[in-house]
Amino acid sequence: PEFLVKEEAELLKIKPKRAASSYLVFVNRNRASLLAEKGDVPVTEQTTILAERWKLLSEEEKATYKEESDKLAERYETEMDAWNKKWGALAEKKAAIAELNQKEMQEKAMAYYVEHLTETKDAAKGKKKKDPNAPKKGPS
């Protein structure tokens, strides 16, 4: 039903985003300085440069990003608990409906395959389709 699609979209808009890893915290903090330093660089090159810089960091330097990541993870857990209390039951219903819809679509696809594609394979092999209404041959 259409109203469920709209509800799902609204639920996804207000659902908290997952916490960033320590690497992503590092990337988000350093991307602006990289762009200021290198100019307009393609995203793929940005990622490569930032990954190399991340590898060169000492464990102590990485620990500061890990601490920030842990704080973000705690905040995410708190926000998800609140979201689940308010919207969790509806989200579970949506997931169950989506699963049923997927099973229904799989069954329809299989029925279509059996009905249409097996006929095409038989025709390709030169087999004639039997008429279920054709009279039976009598005993000779």
Short mmCIF file of N, CA, C and O in Angstrom, two decimals:
data_model
loop_
_atom_site.label_atom_id
_atom_site.label_comp_id
_atom_site.label_asym_id
_atom_site.label_seq_id
_atom_site.Cartn_x
_atom_site.Cartn_y
_atom_site.Cartn_z
N PRO A 1 0.82 -1.20 0.00
CA PRO A 1 0.00 0.00 0.00
C PRO A 1 0.86 1.25 0.00
O PRO A 1 1.91 1.29 0.60
N GLU A 2 0.34 2.28 -0.66
CA GLU A 2 1.11 3.51 -0.85
C GLU A 2 1.42 4.20 0.46
O GLU A 2 2.50 4.73 0.66
N PHE A 3 0.47 4.18 1.42
CA PHE A 3 0.71 4.89 2.68
C PHE A 3 1.89 4.29 3.43
O PHE A 3 2.61 4.98 4.13
N LEU A 4 2.12 3.00 3.29
CA LEU A 4 3.24 2.37 3.98
C LEU A 4 4.57 2.84 3.40
O LEU A 4 5.54 3.00 4.12
N VAL A 5 4.61 3.07 2.11
CA VAL A 5 5.84 3.57 1.48
C VAL A 5 6.16 4.95 2.02
O VAL A 5 7.31 5.26 2.35
N LYS A 6 5.14 5.80 2.14
CA LYS A 6 5.36 7.14 2.68
C LYS A 6 5.81 7.07 4.13
O LYS A 6 6.72 7.80 4.55
N GLU A 7 5.18 6.19 4.92
CA GLU A 7 5.57 6.05 6.33
C GLU A 7 7.02 5.59 6.43
O GLU A 7 7.77 6.08 7.27
N GLU A 8 7.40 4.63 5.58
CA GLU A 8 8.76 4.13 5.62
C GLU A 8 9.75 5.23 5.31
O GLU A 8 10.78 5.36 5.97
N ALA A 9 9.44 6.05 4.33
CA ALA A 9 10.33 7.15 3.98
C ALA A 9 10.47 8.12 5.15
O ALA A 9 11.57 8.59 5.45
N GLU A 10 9.37 8.40 5.82
CA GLU A 10 9.43 9.31 6.96
C GLU A 10 10.24 8.69 8.10
O GLU A 10 11.02 9.36 8.76
N LEU A 11 10.05 7.38 8.33
CA LEU A 11 10.80 6.70 9.39
C LEU A 11 12.30 6.75 9.11
O LEU A 11 13.10 6.95 10.01
N LEU A 12 12.66 6.55 7.86
CA LEU A 12 14.07 6.56 7.52
C LEU A 12 14.68 7.95 7.64
O LEU A 12 15.86 8.09 7.95
N LYS A 13 13.87 8.98 7.40
CA LYS A 13 14.39 10.35 7.54
C LYS A 13 14.73 10.67 8.98
O LYS A 13 15.70 11.37 9.26
N ILE A 14 13.93 10.17 9.92
CA ILE A 14 14.15 10.52 11.32
C ILE A 14 14.98 9.49 12.08
O ILE A 14 15.33 9.70 13.22
N LYS A 15 15.31 8.37 11.43
CA LYS A 15 16.12 7.34 12.09
C LYS A 15 17.55 7.85 12.23
O LYS A 15 18.12 8.39 11.30
N PRO A 16 18.14 7.67 13.41
CA PRO A 16 19.52 8.14 13.62
C PRO A 16 20.50 7.43 12.69
O PRO A 16 20.33 6.25 12.36
N LYS A 17 21.50 8.17 12.25
CA LYS A 17 22.54 7.59 11.39
C LYS A 17 23.57 6.89 12.27
O LYS A 17 23.82 7.31 13.41
N ARG A 18 24.18 5.86 11.71
CA ARG A 18 25.20 5.12 12.46
C ARG A 18 26.38 6.03 12.79
O ARG A 18 26.68 6.96 12.06
N ALA A 19 27.06 5.66 13.86
CA ALA A 19 28.22 6.44 14.29
C ALA A 19 29.38 6.20 13.33
O ALA A 19 29.55 5.10 12.80
N ALA A 20 30.16 7.23 13.12
CA ALA A 20 31.32 7.14 12.24
C ALA A 20 32.45 6.38 12.95
O ALA A 20 32.63 6.51 14.16
N SER A 21 33.21 5.63 12.18
CA SER A 21 34.38 4.95 12.73
C SER A 21 35.47 5.98 12.99
O SER A 21 35.39 7.13 12.53
N SER A 22 36.51 5.55 13.68
CA SER A 22 37.61 6.48 13.96
C SER A 22 38.25 6.95 12.66
O SER A 22 38.64 8.12 12.53
N TYR A 23 38.34 6.07 11.67
CA TYR A 23 38.90 6.46 10.38
C TYR A 23 38.04 7.53 9.71
O TYR A 23 38.55 8.52 9.19
N LEU A 24 36.72 7.35 9.74
CA LEU A 24 35.83 8.33 9.12
C LEU A 24 35.86 9.67 9.86
O LEU A 24 35.74 10.73 9.24
N VAL A 25 36.02 9.63 11.17
CA VAL A 25 36.18 10.88 11.93
C VAL A 25 37.43 11.60 11.44
O VAL A 25 37.40 12.81 11.19
N PHE A 26 38.50 10.85 11.27
CA PHE A 26 39.75 11.43 10.76
C PHE A 26 39.55 12.04 9.37
O PHE A 26 39.96 13.16 9.10
N VAL A 27 38.90 11.28 8.49
CA VAL A 27 38.68 11.75 7.12
C VAL A 27 37.84 13.03 7.12
O VAL A 27 38.16 14.00 6.43
N ASN A 28 36.75 13.03 7.90
CA ASN A 28 35.88 14.20 7.94
C ASN A 28 36.60 15.43 8.48
O ASN A 28 36.36 16.55 8.02
N ARG A 29 37.47 15.23 9.44
CA ARG A 29 38.21 16.36 9.99
C ARG A 29 39.28 16.89 9.04
O ARG A 29 39.60 18.08 9.04
N ASN A 30 39.86 16.02 8.24
CA ASN A 30 41.02 16.40 7.44
C ASN A 30 40.72 16.67 5.97
O ASN A 30 41.61 17.11 5.24
N ARG A 31 39.52 16.39 5.52
CA ARG A 31 39.21 16.58 4.10
C ARG A 31 39.32 18.05 3.70
O ARG A 31 39.87 18.39 2.65
N ALA A 32 38.81 18.96 4.53
CA ALA A 32 38.85 20.39 4.19
C ALA A 32 40.29 20.89 4.06
O ALA A 32 40.62 21.62 3.12
N SER A 33 41.15 20.46 4.97
CA SER A 33 42.55 20.90 4.89
C SER A 33 43.23 20.30 3.66
O SER A 33 44.07 20.95 3.03
N LEU A 34 42.86 19.08 3.29
CA LEU A 34 43.42 18.47 2.08
C LEU A 34 43.01 19.25 0.84
O LEU A 34 43.83 19.54 -0.04
N LEU A 35 41.73 19.64 0.78
CA LEU A 35 41.26 20.41 -0.37
C LEU A 35 41.91 21.78 -0.42
O LEU A 35 42.20 22.29 -1.51
N ALA A 36 42.15 22.38 0.75
CA ALA A 36 42.82 23.68 0.77
C ALA A 36 44.27 23.52 0.30
O ALA A 36 44.81 24.40 -0.39
N GLU A 37 44.88 22.42 0.66
CA GLU A 37 46.28 22.16 0.32
C GLU A 37 46.46 21.77 -1.15
O GLU A 37 47.34 22.26 -1.84
N LYS A 38 45.61 20.87 -1.65
CA LYS A 38 45.78 20.30 -2.99
C LYS A 38 44.87 20.91 -4.04
O LYS A 38 45.03 20.64 -5.22
N GLY A 39 43.87 21.68 -3.63
CA GLY A 39 42.93 22.22 -4.60
C GLY A 39 41.82 21.23 -4.90
O GLY A 39 41.55 20.33 -4.12
N ASP A 40 41.21 21.38 -6.05
CA ASP A 40 40.08 20.53 -6.43
C ASP A 40 40.61 19.17 -6.88
O ASP A 40 41.06 19.01 -8.02
N VAL A 41 40.54 18.20 -5.99
CA VAL A 41 41.07 16.86 -6.24
C VAL A 41 39.89 15.89 -6.34
O VAL A 41 38.94 16.00 -5.57
N PRO A 42 39.92 14.93 -7.28
CA PRO A 42 38.83 13.96 -7.35
C PRO A 42 38.69 13.17 -6.04
O PRO A 42 39.67 12.98 -5.31
N VAL A 43 37.49 12.73 -5.77
CA VAL A 43 37.21 12.03 -4.51
C VAL A 43 38.07 10.79 -4.37
O VAL A 43 38.54 10.48 -3.27
N THR A 44 38.30 10.08 -5.44
CA THR A 44 39.12 8.87 -5.35
C THR A 44 40.54 9.18 -4.90
O THR A 44 41.12 8.46 -4.09
N GLU A 45 41.08 10.28 -5.41
CA GLU A 45 42.44 10.68 -5.00
C GLU A 45 42.45 11.18 -3.56
O GLU A 45 43.38 10.92 -2.81
N GLN A 46 41.38 11.89 -3.17
CA GLN A 46 41.27 12.35 -1.78
C GLN A 46 41.32 11.15 -0.84
O GLN A 46 42.04 11.16 0.16
N THR A 47 40.54 10.13 -1.18
CA THR A 47 40.48 8.93 -0.34
C THR A 47 41.84 8.27 -0.24
O THR A 47 42.27 7.86 0.85
N THR A 48 42.55 8.18 -1.35
CA THR A 48 43.88 7.57 -1.35
C THR A 48 44.85 8.34 -0.47
O THR A 48 45.56 7.75 0.36
N ILE A 49 44.85 9.65 -0.61
CA ILE A 49 45.77 10.49 0.17
C ILE A 49 45.45 10.40 1.65
O ILE A 49 46.34 10.23 2.49
N LEU A 50 44.16 10.49 1.98
CA LEU A 50 43.77 10.43 3.40
C LEU A 50 44.05 9.06 4.00
O LEU A 50 44.44 8.96 5.17
N ALA A 51 43.89 8.00 3.22
CA ALA A 51 44.20 6.65 3.72
C ALA A 51 45.69 6.52 4.01
O ALA A 51 46.08 5.93 5.03
N GLU A 52 46.52 7.09 3.15
CA GLU A 52 47.96 7.05 3.39
C GLU A 52 48.32 7.82 4.65
O GLU A 52 49.15 7.37 5.44
N ARG A 53 47.69 8.98 4.83
CA ARG A 53 47.95 9.78 6.03
C ARG A 53 47.51 9.03 7.28
O ARG A 53 48.16 9.10 8.33
N TRP A 54 46.38 8.32 7.19
CA TRP A 54 45.87 7.56 8.33
C TRP A 54 46.86 6.47 8.72
O TRP A 54 47.13 6.25 9.90
N LYS A 55 47.44 5.81 7.72
CA LYS A 55 48.40 4.74 7.99
C LYS A 55 49.65 5.27 8.69
O LYS A 55 50.28 4.56 9.47
N LEU A 56 50.01 6.52 8.40
CA LEU A 56 51.21 7.10 8.98
C LEU A 56 51.02 7.59 10.42
O LEU A 56 52.01 7.90 11.09
N LEU A 57 49.77 7.68 10.87
CA LEU A 57 49.52 8.17 12.23
C LEU A 57 49.99 7.16 13.26
O LEU A 57 49.91 5.94 13.05
N SER A 58 50.46 7.68 14.38
CA SER A 58 50.86 6.80 15.48
C SER A 58 49.59 6.32 16.21
O SER A 58 48.50 6.87 16.01
N GLU A 59 49.74 5.33 17.05
CA GLU A 59 48.59 4.80 17.80
C GLU A 59 48.01 5.85 18.75
O GLU A 59 46.80 5.89 18.96
N GLU A 60 48.87 6.72 19.28
CA GLU A 60 48.39 7.79 20.18
C GLU A 60 47.51 8.78 19.41
O GLU A 60 46.49 9.25 19.92
N GLU A 61 47.95 9.12 18.19
CA GLU A 61 47.16 10.05 17.37
C GLU A 61 45.83 9.41 16.96
O GLU A 61 44.80 10.07 16.96
N LYS A 62 45.87 8.12 16.63
CA LYS A 62 44.65 7.42 16.26
C LYS A 62 43.70 7.31 17.45
O LYS A 62 42.48 7.27 17.28
N ALA A 63 44.26 7.25 18.67
CA ALA A 63 43.44 7.10 19.86
C ALA A 63 42.49 8.29 20.05
O ALA A 63 41.36 8.11 20.53
N THR A 64 42.93 9.49 19.68
CA THR A 64 42.04 10.65 19.82
C THR A 64 40.82 10.51 18.92
O THR A 64 39.70 10.83 19.32
N TYR A 65 41.04 9.99 17.72
CA TYR A 65 39.91 9.77 16.80
C TYR A 65 39.03 8.62 17.30
O TYR A 65 37.82 8.64 17.14
N LYS A 66 39.65 7.62 17.92
CA LYS A 66 38.90 6.49 18.47
C LYS A 66 38.00 6.96 19.61
O LYS A 66 36.84 6.53 19.71
N GLU A 67 38.52 7.86 20.45
CA GLU A 67 37.71 8.39 21.55
C GLU A 67 36.48 9.13 21.02
O GLU A 67 35.38 8.95 21.52
N GLU A 68 36.69 9.95 20.01
CA GLU A 68 35.57 10.68 19.42
C GLU A 68 34.57 9.71 18.78
O GLU A 68 33.36 9.88 18.92
N SER A 69 35.08 8.69 18.14
CA SER A 69 34.22 7.67 17.54
C SER A 69 33.40 6.96 18.61
O SER A 69 32.21 6.68 18.41
N ASP A 70 34.01 6.66 19.74
CA ASP A 70 33.30 6.00 20.84
C ASP A 70 32.18 6.88 21.38
O ASP A 70 31.09 6.40 21.70
N LYS A 71 32.45 8.18 21.50
CA LYS A 71 31.42 9.12 21.96
C LYS A 71 30.26 9.15 20.98
O LYS A 71 29.10 9.17 21.38
N LEU A 72 30.58 9.16 19.69
CA LEU A 72 29.53 9.15 18.67
C LEU A 72 28.72 7.85 18.73
O LEU A 72 27.50 7.86 18.55
N ALA A 73 29.39 6.74 19.01
CA ALA A 73 28.71 5.46 19.11
C ALA A 73 27.76 5.43 20.30
O ALA A 73 26.63 4.92 20.21
N GLU A 74 28.19 6.00 21.41
CA GLU A 74 27.32 6.08 22.60
C GLU A 74 26.09 6.93 22.29
O GLU A 74 24.97 6.58 22.67
N ARG A 75 26.31 8.07 21.64
CA ARG A 75 25.18 8.93 21.28
C ARG A 75 24.23 8.22 20.33
O ARG A 75 23.01 8.30 20.47
N TYR A 76 24.79 7.47 19.38
CA TYR A 76 23.96 6.72 18.43
C TYR A 76 23.11 5.69 19.18
O TYR A 76 21.92 5.55 18.90
N GLU A 77 23.71 4.98 20.11
CA GLU A 77 22.96 3.97 20.88
C GLU A 77 21.81 4.61 21.64
O GLU A 77 20.69 4.09 21.66
N THR A 78 22.06 5.76 22.26
CA THR A 78 21.02 6.47 23.00
C THR A 78 19.89 6.91 22.06
O THR A 78 18.71 6.72 22.36
N GLU A 79 20.27 7.48 20.92
CA GLU A 79 19.27 7.93 19.96
C GLU A 79 18.48 6.76 19.38
O GLU A 79 17.27 6.86 19.17
N MET A 80 19.15 5.63 19.14
CA MET A 80 18.45 4.46 18.60
C MET A 80 17.49 3.86 19.62
O MET A 80 16.40 3.41 19.26
N ASP A 81 17.89 3.87 20.89
CA ASP A 81 16.97 3.38 21.92
C ASP A 81 15.70 4.21 21.95
O ASP A 81 14.59 3.67 22.00
N ALA A 82 15.86 5.53 21.89
CA ALA A 82 14.70 6.42 21.87
C ALA A 82 13.87 6.19 20.61
O ALA A 82 12.63 6.14 20.67
N TRP A 83 14.53 6.04 19.47
CA TRP A 83 13.82 5.83 18.21
C TRP A 83 13.05 4.52 18.24
O TRP A 83 11.90 4.45 17.81
N ASN A 84 13.70 3.46 18.77
CA ASN A 84 13.04 2.15 18.83
C ASN A 84 11.83 2.17 19.76
O ASN A 84 10.83 1.51 19.48
N LYS A 85 11.93 2.91 20.85
CA LYS A 85 10.78 3.01 21.76
C LYS A 85 9.61 3.67 21.06
O LYS A 85 8.46 3.28 21.25
N LYS A 86 9.90 4.67 20.25
CA LYS A 86 8.83 5.40 19.59
C LYS A 86 8.36 4.75 18.30
O LYS A 86 7.17 4.65 18.03
N TRP A 87 9.30 4.27 17.46
CA TRP A 87 8.96 3.81 16.13
C TRP A 87 9.30 2.34 15.86
O TRP A 87 8.99 1.84 14.78
N GLY A 88 9.91 1.66 16.79
CA GLY A 88 10.38 0.30 16.56
C GLY A 88 9.30 -0.67 16.12
O GLY A 88 9.49 -1.46 15.20
N ALA A 89 8.12 -0.63 16.77
CA ALA A 89 7.04 -1.57 16.43
C ALA A 89 6.58 -1.35 14.99
O ALA A 89 6.37 -2.31 14.24
N LEU A 90 6.45 -0.10 14.61
CA LEU A 90 6.02 0.20 13.25
C LEU A 90 7.07 -0.24 12.24
O LEU A 90 6.75 -0.80 11.19
N ALA A 91 8.33 -0.04 12.57
CA ALA A 91 9.41 -0.46 11.68
C ALA A 91 9.43 -1.98 11.54
O ALA A 91 9.67 -2.51 10.45
N GLU A 92 9.16 -2.71 12.63
CA GLU A 92 9.11 -4.17 12.56
C GLU A 92 7.97 -4.63 11.67
O GLU A 92 8.11 -5.57 10.89
N LYS A 93 6.82 -3.97 11.78
CA LYS A 93 5.69 -4.31 10.92
C LYS A 93 6.06 -4.09 9.46
O LYS A 93 5.74 -4.89 8.59
N LYS A 94 6.72 -2.96 9.18
CA LYS A 94 7.14 -2.66 7.82
C LYS A 94 8.08 -3.73 7.29
O LYS A 94 7.97 -4.16 6.16
N ALA A 95 9.02 -4.15 8.14
CA ALA A 95 9.98 -5.18 7.72
C ALA A 95 9.25 -6.49 7.42
O ALA A 95 9.56 -7.17 6.44
N ALA A 96 8.27 -6.84 8.25
CA ALA A 96 7.51 -8.07 8.03
C ALA A 96 6.72 -7.98 6.72
O ALA A 96 6.67 -8.94 5.94
N ILE A 97 6.11 -6.83 6.47
CA ILE A 97 5.35 -6.64 5.23
C ILE A 97 6.28 -6.71 4.03
O ILE A 97 5.96 -7.34 3.03
N ALA A 98 7.44 -6.10 4.14
CA ALA A 98 8.41 -6.13 3.04
C ALA A 98 8.85 -7.56 2.76
O ALA A 98 8.99 -7.96 1.60
N GLU A 99 9.06 -8.35 3.81
CA GLU A 99 9.47 -9.74 3.63
C GLU A 99 8.37 -10.54 2.94
O GLU A 99 8.63 -11.33 2.03
N LEU A 100 7.12 -10.32 3.35
CA LEU A 100 6.00 -11.00 2.69
C LEU A 100 5.91 -10.60 1.23
O LEU A 100 5.68 -11.44 0.36
N ASN A 101 6.07 -9.31 0.96
CA ASN A 101 6.03 -8.83 -0.43
C ASN A 101 7.14 -9.47 -1.27
O ASN A 101 6.92 -9.83 -2.41
N GLN A 102 8.31 -9.63 -0.67
CA GLN A 102 9.43 -10.23 -1.39
C GLN A 102 9.13 -11.69 -1.70
O GLN A 102 9.37 -12.16 -2.81
N LYS A 103 8.58 -12.42 -0.73
CA LYS A 103 8.23 -13.82 -0.96
C LYS A 103 7.16 -13.93 -2.04
O LYS A 103 7.23 -14.81 -2.90
N GLU A 104 6.19 -13.03 -2.00
CA GLU A 104 5.13 -13.03 -3.01
C GLU A 104 5.71 -12.79 -4.40
O GLU A 104 5.33 -13.47 -5.37
N MET A 105 6.64 -11.86 -4.51
CA MET A 105 7.25 -11.56 -5.80
C MET A 105 8.07 -12.76 -6.29
O MET A 105 8.08 -13.07 -7.48
N GLN A 106 8.75 -13.45 -5.38
CA GLN A 106 9.52 -14.63 -5.77
C GLN A 106 8.60 -15.73 -6.29
O GLN A 106 8.90 -16.39 -7.27
N GLU A 107 7.47 -15.91 -5.61
CA GLU A 107 6.51 -16.92 -6.05
C GLU A 107 5.94 -16.58 -7.42
O GLU A 107 5.81 -17.45 -8.28
N LYS A 108 5.64 -15.30 -7.65
CA LYS A 108 5.13 -14.88 -8.96
C LYS A 108 6.18 -15.09 -10.04
O LYS A 108 5.86 -15.54 -11.14
N ALA A 109 7.42 -14.79 -9.73
CA ALA A 109 8.49 -14.97 -10.71
C ALA A 109 8.66 -16.44 -11.05
O ALA A 109 8.84 -16.80 -12.22
N MET A 110 8.59 -17.30 -10.05
CA MET A 110 8.73 -18.73 -10.29
C MET A 110 7.56 -19.24 -11.13
O MET A 110 7.75 -20.04 -12.06
N ALA A 111 6.36 -18.79 -10.84
CA ALA A 111 5.19 -19.20 -11.61
C ALA A 111 5.34 -18.75 -13.06
O ALA A 111 5.03 -19.51 -13.99
N TYR A 112 5.81 -17.54 -13.26
CA TYR A 112 6.03 -17.03 -14.62
C TYR A 112 7.05 -17.89 -15.34
O TYR A 112 6.88 -18.26 -16.49
N TYR A 113 8.13 -18.22 -14.64
CA TYR A 113 9.18 -19.04 -15.23
C TYR A 113 8.61 -20.39 -15.66
O TYR A 113 8.84 -20.84 -16.77
N VAL A 114 7.90 -21.03 -14.76
CA VAL A 114 7.35 -22.34 -15.06
C VAL A 114 6.39 -22.26 -16.24
O VAL A 114 6.41 -23.10 -17.13
N GLU A 115 5.56 -21.22 -16.25
CA GLU A 115 4.54 -21.10 -17.29
C GLU A 115 5.12 -20.72 -18.64
O GLU A 115 4.77 -21.30 -19.66
N HIS A 116 6.03 -19.76 -18.67
CA HIS A 116 6.49 -19.21 -19.95
C HIS A 116 7.84 -19.74 -20.43
O HIS A 116 7.99 -20.08 -21.58
N LEU A 117 8.78 -19.76 -19.56
CA LEU A 117 10.14 -20.07 -20.00
C LEU A 117 10.33 -21.56 -20.29
O LEU A 117 11.10 -21.91 -21.18
N THR A 118 9.63 -22.43 -19.56
CA THR A 118 9.78 -23.85 -19.87
C THR A 118 9.19 -24.15 -21.23
O THR A 118 9.71 -25.00 -21.95
N GLU A 119 8.12 -23.45 -21.61
CA GLU A 119 7.56 -23.62 -22.96
C GLU A 119 8.57 -23.21 -24.01
O GLU A 119 8.72 -23.88 -25.03
N THR A 120 9.26 -22.12 -23.77
CA THR A 120 10.26 -21.63 -24.73
C THR A 120 11.40 -22.62 -24.88
O THR A 120 11.87 -22.88 -25.98
N LYS A 121 11.83 -23.23 -23.77
CA LYS A 121 12.90 -24.22 -23.83
C LYS A 121 12.47 -25.44 -24.63
O LYS A 121 13.22 -25.97 -25.43
N ASP A 122 11.24 -25.90 -24.37
CA ASP A 122 10.73 -27.06 -25.11
C ASP A 122 10.64 -26.75 -26.60
O ASP A 122 10.97 -27.60 -27.44
N ALA A 123 10.19 -25.56 -26.94
CA ALA A 123 10.08 -25.17 -28.35
C ALA A 123 11.46 -25.14 -28.99
O ALA A 123 11.63 -25.53 -30.15
N ALA A 124 12.47 -24.69 -28.26
CA ALA A 124 13.82 -24.62 -28.79
C ALA A 124 14.37 -26.03 -29.06
O ALA A 124 15.15 -26.23 -29.98
N LYS A 125 13.96 -26.99 -28.25
CA LYS A 125 14.40 -28.37 -28.44
C LYS A 125 13.61 -29.08 -29.53
O LYS A 125 13.89 -30.22 -29.86
N GLY A 126 12.58 -28.44 -30.06
CA GLY A 126 11.78 -29.03 -31.12
C GLY A 126 10.62 -29.87 -30.60
O GLY A 126 9.99 -30.59 -31.35
N LYS A 127 10.36 -29.78 -29.30
CA LYS A 127 9.24 -30.54 -28.74
C LYS A 127 7.94 -29.81 -29.02
O LYS A 127 7.87 -28.59 -28.91
N LYS A 128 6.92 -30.59 -29.35
CA LYS A 128 5.60 -29.99 -29.56
C LYS A 128 4.89 -29.93 -28.22
O LYS A 128 5.02 -30.84 -27.39
N LYS A 129 4.14 -28.87 -28.05
CA LYS A 129 3.38 -28.73 -26.83
C LYS A 129 2.15 -29.64 -26.92
O LYS A 129 1.45 -29.64 -27.93
N LYS A 130 1.93 -30.43 -25.90
CA LYS A 130 0.81 -31.35 -25.90
C LYS A 130 -0.47 -30.60 -25.59
O LYS A 130 -0.52 -29.77 -24.69
N ASP A 131 -1.50 -30.92 -26.34
CA ASP A 131 -2.81 -30.31 -26.11
C ASP A 131 -3.50 -31.14 -25.04
O ASP A 131 -3.75 -32.34 -25.22
N PRO A 132 -3.80 -30.53 -23.89
CA PRO A 132 -4.43 -31.30 -22.82
C PRO A 132 -5.84 -31.77 -23.19
O PRO A 132 -6.36 -32.71 -22.61
N ASN A 133 -6.46 -31.15 -24.19
CA ASN A 133 -7.81 -31.52 -24.59
C ASN A 133 -7.85 -32.51 -25.74
O ASN A 133 -8.91 -32.92 -26.20
N ALA A 134 -6.70 -32.91 -26.25
CA ALA A 134 -6.63 -33.84 -27.37
C ALA A 134 -7.14 -35.22 -26.90
O ALA A 134 -6.90 -35.62 -25.77
N PRO A 135 -7.84 -35.94 -27.78
CA PRO A 135 -8.35 -37.27 -27.39
C PRO A 135 -7.19 -38.25 -27.22
O PRO A 135 -6.14 -38.15 -27.86
N LYS A 136 -7.38 -39.17 -26.32
CA LYS A 136 -6.37 -40.19 -26.06
C LYS A 136 -6.40 -41.20 -27.19
O LYS A 136 -7.42 -41.45 -27.81
N LYS A 137 -5.26 -41.80 -27.46
CA LYS A 137 -5.22 -42.85 -28.48
C LYS A 137 -5.85 -44.11 -27.89
O LYS A 137 -5.61 -44.47 -26.74
N GLY A 138 -6.62 -44.76 -28.70
CA GLY A 138 -7.22 -46.01 -28.25
C GLY A 138 -6.24 -47.15 -28.30
O GLY A 138 -5.19 -47.05 -28.95
N PRO A 139 -6.55 -48.26 -27.62
CA PRO A 139 -5.63 -49.41 -27.66
C PRO A 139 -5.62 -50.01 -29.06
O PRO A 139 -6.64 -50.13 -29.71
N SER A 140 -4.50 -50.44 -29.57
CA SER A 140 -4.41 -50.96 -30.92
C SER A 140 -4.71 -52.43 -30.96
O SER A 140 -4.43 -53.22 -30.21
#
